[in-house]
CSV table of C-alpha atoms in Angstrom, one decimal:
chain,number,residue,atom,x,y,z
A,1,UNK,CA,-22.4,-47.1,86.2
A,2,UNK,CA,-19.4,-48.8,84.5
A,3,UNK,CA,-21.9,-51.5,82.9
A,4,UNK,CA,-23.6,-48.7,81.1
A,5,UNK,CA,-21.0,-47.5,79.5
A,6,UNK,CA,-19.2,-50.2,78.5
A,7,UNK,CA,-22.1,-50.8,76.7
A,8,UNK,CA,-22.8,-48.2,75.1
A,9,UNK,CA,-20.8,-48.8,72.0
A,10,UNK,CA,-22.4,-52.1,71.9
A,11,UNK,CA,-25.7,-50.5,71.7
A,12,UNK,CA,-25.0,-48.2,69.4
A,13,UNK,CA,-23.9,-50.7,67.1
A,14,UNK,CA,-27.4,-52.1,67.3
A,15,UNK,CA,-29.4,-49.1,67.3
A,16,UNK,CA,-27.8,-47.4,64.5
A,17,UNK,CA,-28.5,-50.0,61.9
A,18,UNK,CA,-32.0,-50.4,63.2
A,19,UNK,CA,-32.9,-46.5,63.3
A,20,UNK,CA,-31.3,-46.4,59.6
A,21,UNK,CA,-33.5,-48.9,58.6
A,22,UNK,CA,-36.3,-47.1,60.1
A,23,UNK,CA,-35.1,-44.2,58.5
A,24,UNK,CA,-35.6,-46.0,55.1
A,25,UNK,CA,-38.8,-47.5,55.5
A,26,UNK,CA,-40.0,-43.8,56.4
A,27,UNK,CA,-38.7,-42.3,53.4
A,28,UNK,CA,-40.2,-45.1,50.9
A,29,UNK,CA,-43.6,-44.9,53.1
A,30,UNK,CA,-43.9,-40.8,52.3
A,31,UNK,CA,-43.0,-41.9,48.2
A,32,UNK,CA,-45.3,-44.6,48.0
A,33,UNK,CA,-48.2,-42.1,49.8
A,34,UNK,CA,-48.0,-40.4,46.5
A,35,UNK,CA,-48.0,-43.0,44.0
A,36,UNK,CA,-51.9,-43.4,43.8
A,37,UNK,CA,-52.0,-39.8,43.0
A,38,UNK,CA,-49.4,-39.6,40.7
A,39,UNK,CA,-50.9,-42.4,38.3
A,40,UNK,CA,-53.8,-41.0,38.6
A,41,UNK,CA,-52.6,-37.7,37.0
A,42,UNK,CA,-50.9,-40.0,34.4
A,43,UNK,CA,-54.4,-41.1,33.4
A,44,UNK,CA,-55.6,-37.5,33.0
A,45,UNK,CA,-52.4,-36.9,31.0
A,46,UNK,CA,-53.2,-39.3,28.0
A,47,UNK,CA,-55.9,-38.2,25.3
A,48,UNK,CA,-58.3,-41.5,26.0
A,49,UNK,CA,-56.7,-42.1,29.9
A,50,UNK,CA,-60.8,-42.7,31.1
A,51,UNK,CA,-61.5,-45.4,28.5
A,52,UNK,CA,-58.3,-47.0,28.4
A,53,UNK,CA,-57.3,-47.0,31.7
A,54,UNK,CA,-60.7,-47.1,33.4
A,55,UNK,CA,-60.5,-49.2,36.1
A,56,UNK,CA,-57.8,-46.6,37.5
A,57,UNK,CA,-60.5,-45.1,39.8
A,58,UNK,CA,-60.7,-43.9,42.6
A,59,UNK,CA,-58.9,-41.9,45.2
A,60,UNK,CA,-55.4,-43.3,44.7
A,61,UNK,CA,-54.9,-44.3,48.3
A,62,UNK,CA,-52.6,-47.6,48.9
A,63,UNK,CA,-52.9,-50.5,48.2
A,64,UNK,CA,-55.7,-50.0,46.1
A,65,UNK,CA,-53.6,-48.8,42.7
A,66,UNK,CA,-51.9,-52.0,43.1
A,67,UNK,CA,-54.7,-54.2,41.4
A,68,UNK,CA,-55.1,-51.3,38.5
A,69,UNK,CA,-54.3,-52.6,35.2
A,70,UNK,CA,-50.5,-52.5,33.9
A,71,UNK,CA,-49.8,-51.8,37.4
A,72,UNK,CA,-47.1,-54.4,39.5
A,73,UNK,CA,-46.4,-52.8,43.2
A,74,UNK,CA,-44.2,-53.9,45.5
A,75,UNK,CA,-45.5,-56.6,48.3
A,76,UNK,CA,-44.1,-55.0,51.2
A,77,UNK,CA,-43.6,-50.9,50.7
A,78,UNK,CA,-46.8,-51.1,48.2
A,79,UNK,CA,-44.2,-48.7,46.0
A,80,UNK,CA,-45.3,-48.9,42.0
A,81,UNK,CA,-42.3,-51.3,40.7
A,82,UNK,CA,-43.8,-51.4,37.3
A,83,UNK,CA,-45.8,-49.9,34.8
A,84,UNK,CA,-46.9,-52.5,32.0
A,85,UNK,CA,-49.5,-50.3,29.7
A,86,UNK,CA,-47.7,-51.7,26.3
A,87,UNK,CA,-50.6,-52.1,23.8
A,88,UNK,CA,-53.4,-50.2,25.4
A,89,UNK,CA,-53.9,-47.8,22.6
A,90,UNK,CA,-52.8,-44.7,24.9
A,91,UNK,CA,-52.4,-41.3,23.2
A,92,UNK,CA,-51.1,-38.3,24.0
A,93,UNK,CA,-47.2,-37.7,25.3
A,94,UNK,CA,-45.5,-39.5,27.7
A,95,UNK,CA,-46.7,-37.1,30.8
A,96,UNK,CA,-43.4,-35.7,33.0
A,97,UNK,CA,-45.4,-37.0,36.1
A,98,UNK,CA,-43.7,-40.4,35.2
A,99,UNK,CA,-40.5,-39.2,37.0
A,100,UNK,CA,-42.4,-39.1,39.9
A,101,UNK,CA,-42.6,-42.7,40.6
A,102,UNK,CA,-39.8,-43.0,42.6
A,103,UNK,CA,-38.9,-47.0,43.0
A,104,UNK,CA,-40.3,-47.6,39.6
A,105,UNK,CA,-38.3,-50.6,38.1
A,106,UNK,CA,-39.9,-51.4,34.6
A,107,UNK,CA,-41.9,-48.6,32.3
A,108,UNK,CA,-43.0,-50.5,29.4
A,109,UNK,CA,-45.1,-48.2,26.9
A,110,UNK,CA,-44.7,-49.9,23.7
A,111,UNK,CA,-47.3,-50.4,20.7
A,112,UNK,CA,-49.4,-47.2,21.8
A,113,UNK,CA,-49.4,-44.0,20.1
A,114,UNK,CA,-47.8,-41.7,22.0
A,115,UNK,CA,-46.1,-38.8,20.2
A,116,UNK,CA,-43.9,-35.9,21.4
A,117,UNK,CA,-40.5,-36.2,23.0
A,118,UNK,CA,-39.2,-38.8,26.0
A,119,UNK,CA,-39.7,-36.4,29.1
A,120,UNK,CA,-36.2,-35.3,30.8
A,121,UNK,CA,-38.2,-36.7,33.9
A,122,UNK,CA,-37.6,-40.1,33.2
A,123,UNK,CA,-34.0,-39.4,34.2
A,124,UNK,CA,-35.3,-39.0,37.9
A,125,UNK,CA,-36.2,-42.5,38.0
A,126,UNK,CA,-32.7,-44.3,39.8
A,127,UNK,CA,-34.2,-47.5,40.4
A,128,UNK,CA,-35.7,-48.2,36.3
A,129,UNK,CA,-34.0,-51.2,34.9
A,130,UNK,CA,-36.0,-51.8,31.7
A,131,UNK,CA,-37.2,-48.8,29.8
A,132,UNK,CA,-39.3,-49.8,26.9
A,133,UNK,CA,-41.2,-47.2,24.2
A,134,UNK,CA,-40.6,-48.7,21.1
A,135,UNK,CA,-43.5,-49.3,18.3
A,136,UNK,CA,-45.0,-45.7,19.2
A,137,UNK,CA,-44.8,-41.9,17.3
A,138,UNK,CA,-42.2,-40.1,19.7
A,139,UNK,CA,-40.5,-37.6,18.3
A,140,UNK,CA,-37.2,-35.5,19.3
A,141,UNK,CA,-33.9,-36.1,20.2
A,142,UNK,CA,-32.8,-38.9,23.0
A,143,UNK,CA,-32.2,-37.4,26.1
A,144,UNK,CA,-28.6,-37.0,27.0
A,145,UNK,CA,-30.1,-37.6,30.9
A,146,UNK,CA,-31.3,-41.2,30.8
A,147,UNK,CA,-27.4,-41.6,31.1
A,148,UNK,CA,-28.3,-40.9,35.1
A,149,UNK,CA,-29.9,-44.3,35.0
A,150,UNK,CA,-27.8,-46.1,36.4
A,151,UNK,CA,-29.8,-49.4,36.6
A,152,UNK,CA,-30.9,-49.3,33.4
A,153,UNK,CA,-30.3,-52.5,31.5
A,154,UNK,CA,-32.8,-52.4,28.6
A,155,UNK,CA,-33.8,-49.6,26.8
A,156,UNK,CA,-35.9,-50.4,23.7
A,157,UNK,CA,-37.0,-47.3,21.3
A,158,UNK,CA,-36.8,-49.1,18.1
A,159,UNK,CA,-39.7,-48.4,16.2
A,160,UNK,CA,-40.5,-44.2,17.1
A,161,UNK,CA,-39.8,-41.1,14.8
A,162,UNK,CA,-36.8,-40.3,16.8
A,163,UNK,CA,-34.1,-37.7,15.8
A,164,UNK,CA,-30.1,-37.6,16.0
A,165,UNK,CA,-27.9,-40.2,17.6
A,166,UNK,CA,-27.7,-42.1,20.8
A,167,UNK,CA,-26.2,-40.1,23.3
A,168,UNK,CA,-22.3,-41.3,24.0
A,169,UNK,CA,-22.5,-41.1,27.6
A,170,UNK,CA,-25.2,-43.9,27.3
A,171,UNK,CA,-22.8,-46.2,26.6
A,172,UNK,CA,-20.9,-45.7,29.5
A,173,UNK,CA,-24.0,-47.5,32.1
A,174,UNK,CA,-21.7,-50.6,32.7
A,175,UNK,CA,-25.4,-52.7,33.4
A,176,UNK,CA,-27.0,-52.0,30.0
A,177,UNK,CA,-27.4,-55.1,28.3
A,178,UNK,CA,-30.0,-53.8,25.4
A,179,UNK,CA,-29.6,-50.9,23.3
């Protein structure tokens, strides 16, 4: 009886770490179950989605998205890491279902035409490192909120019919490294 509980601390220190990491792997597995889904409703969201996005087909199930055009996924959680649709003469607005791809690292929409305002959504995205809209129409003010990215090392809107001035707090991401 003493054995067993003298190790018990011991075990603990080697089952805590492993259940957190089960823990984490659970969490990024329910995410990524929704990822197929949620580009799929981007498609639907832009004017000429079908044509220029057409090989996005399909029921959205994993790991099937991950050979759709523009579309880099992670190796081992299958998560969407990147979205790479610059130049694919999308239009519409940027759809708020963006924010819904949870580990998304990269968005790169540039040298489309995509008009309206940068969704507040985007600002749910904690893992986005690059963020890049430039050569498009968008509109509106910068969102005060993409100062809760705080990975974000590029962001790139040169080129847009955007309003006002950069929001301060913006400059306070200690990792941005283009502006």
């Amino acid at each position: 009886m003493q054995l067993l509980r003298g190790s018990a601390p011991d075990m603990a220190r080697l089952l805590l770490p492993a259940l957190a990491a089960l823990y984490l792997l659970l969490l990024a597995a329910v995410a990524v179950a929704d990822d197929g889904a949620t580009l799929l409703e981007i498609k639907k969201s832009f004017r000429n989605g079908d044509s220029a996005l057409h090989d996005w087909s399909g029921d959205g199930a994993s790991p099937g998205y991950c050979s759709w055009r523009g579309v880099l996924c992670d190796n081992v959680t299958f998560a969407v890491a990147a979205l790479d649709l610059k130049s694919n003469g999308l239009s519409g607005q940027i759809p708020d279902e963006i924010g819904d791809c949870s580990f998304l690292q990269t968005l790169d929409l540039s040298s489309n035409i995509l008009e309206g305002d940068i969704p507040f959504s985007i600002s749910k995205l904690k893992h986005l490192e690059n963020l890049i809209l430039k050569n498009n129409q968008l509109v509106g003010v910068i969102p005060s909120t993409l100062s809760q990215l705080p990975n974000l090392k590029i962001l790139d809107l040169a080129q847009n019919k955007l309003s006002g001035e950069i929001p301060n707090l913006i400059y306070w991401n200690e990792v941005l490294q283009y502006l």
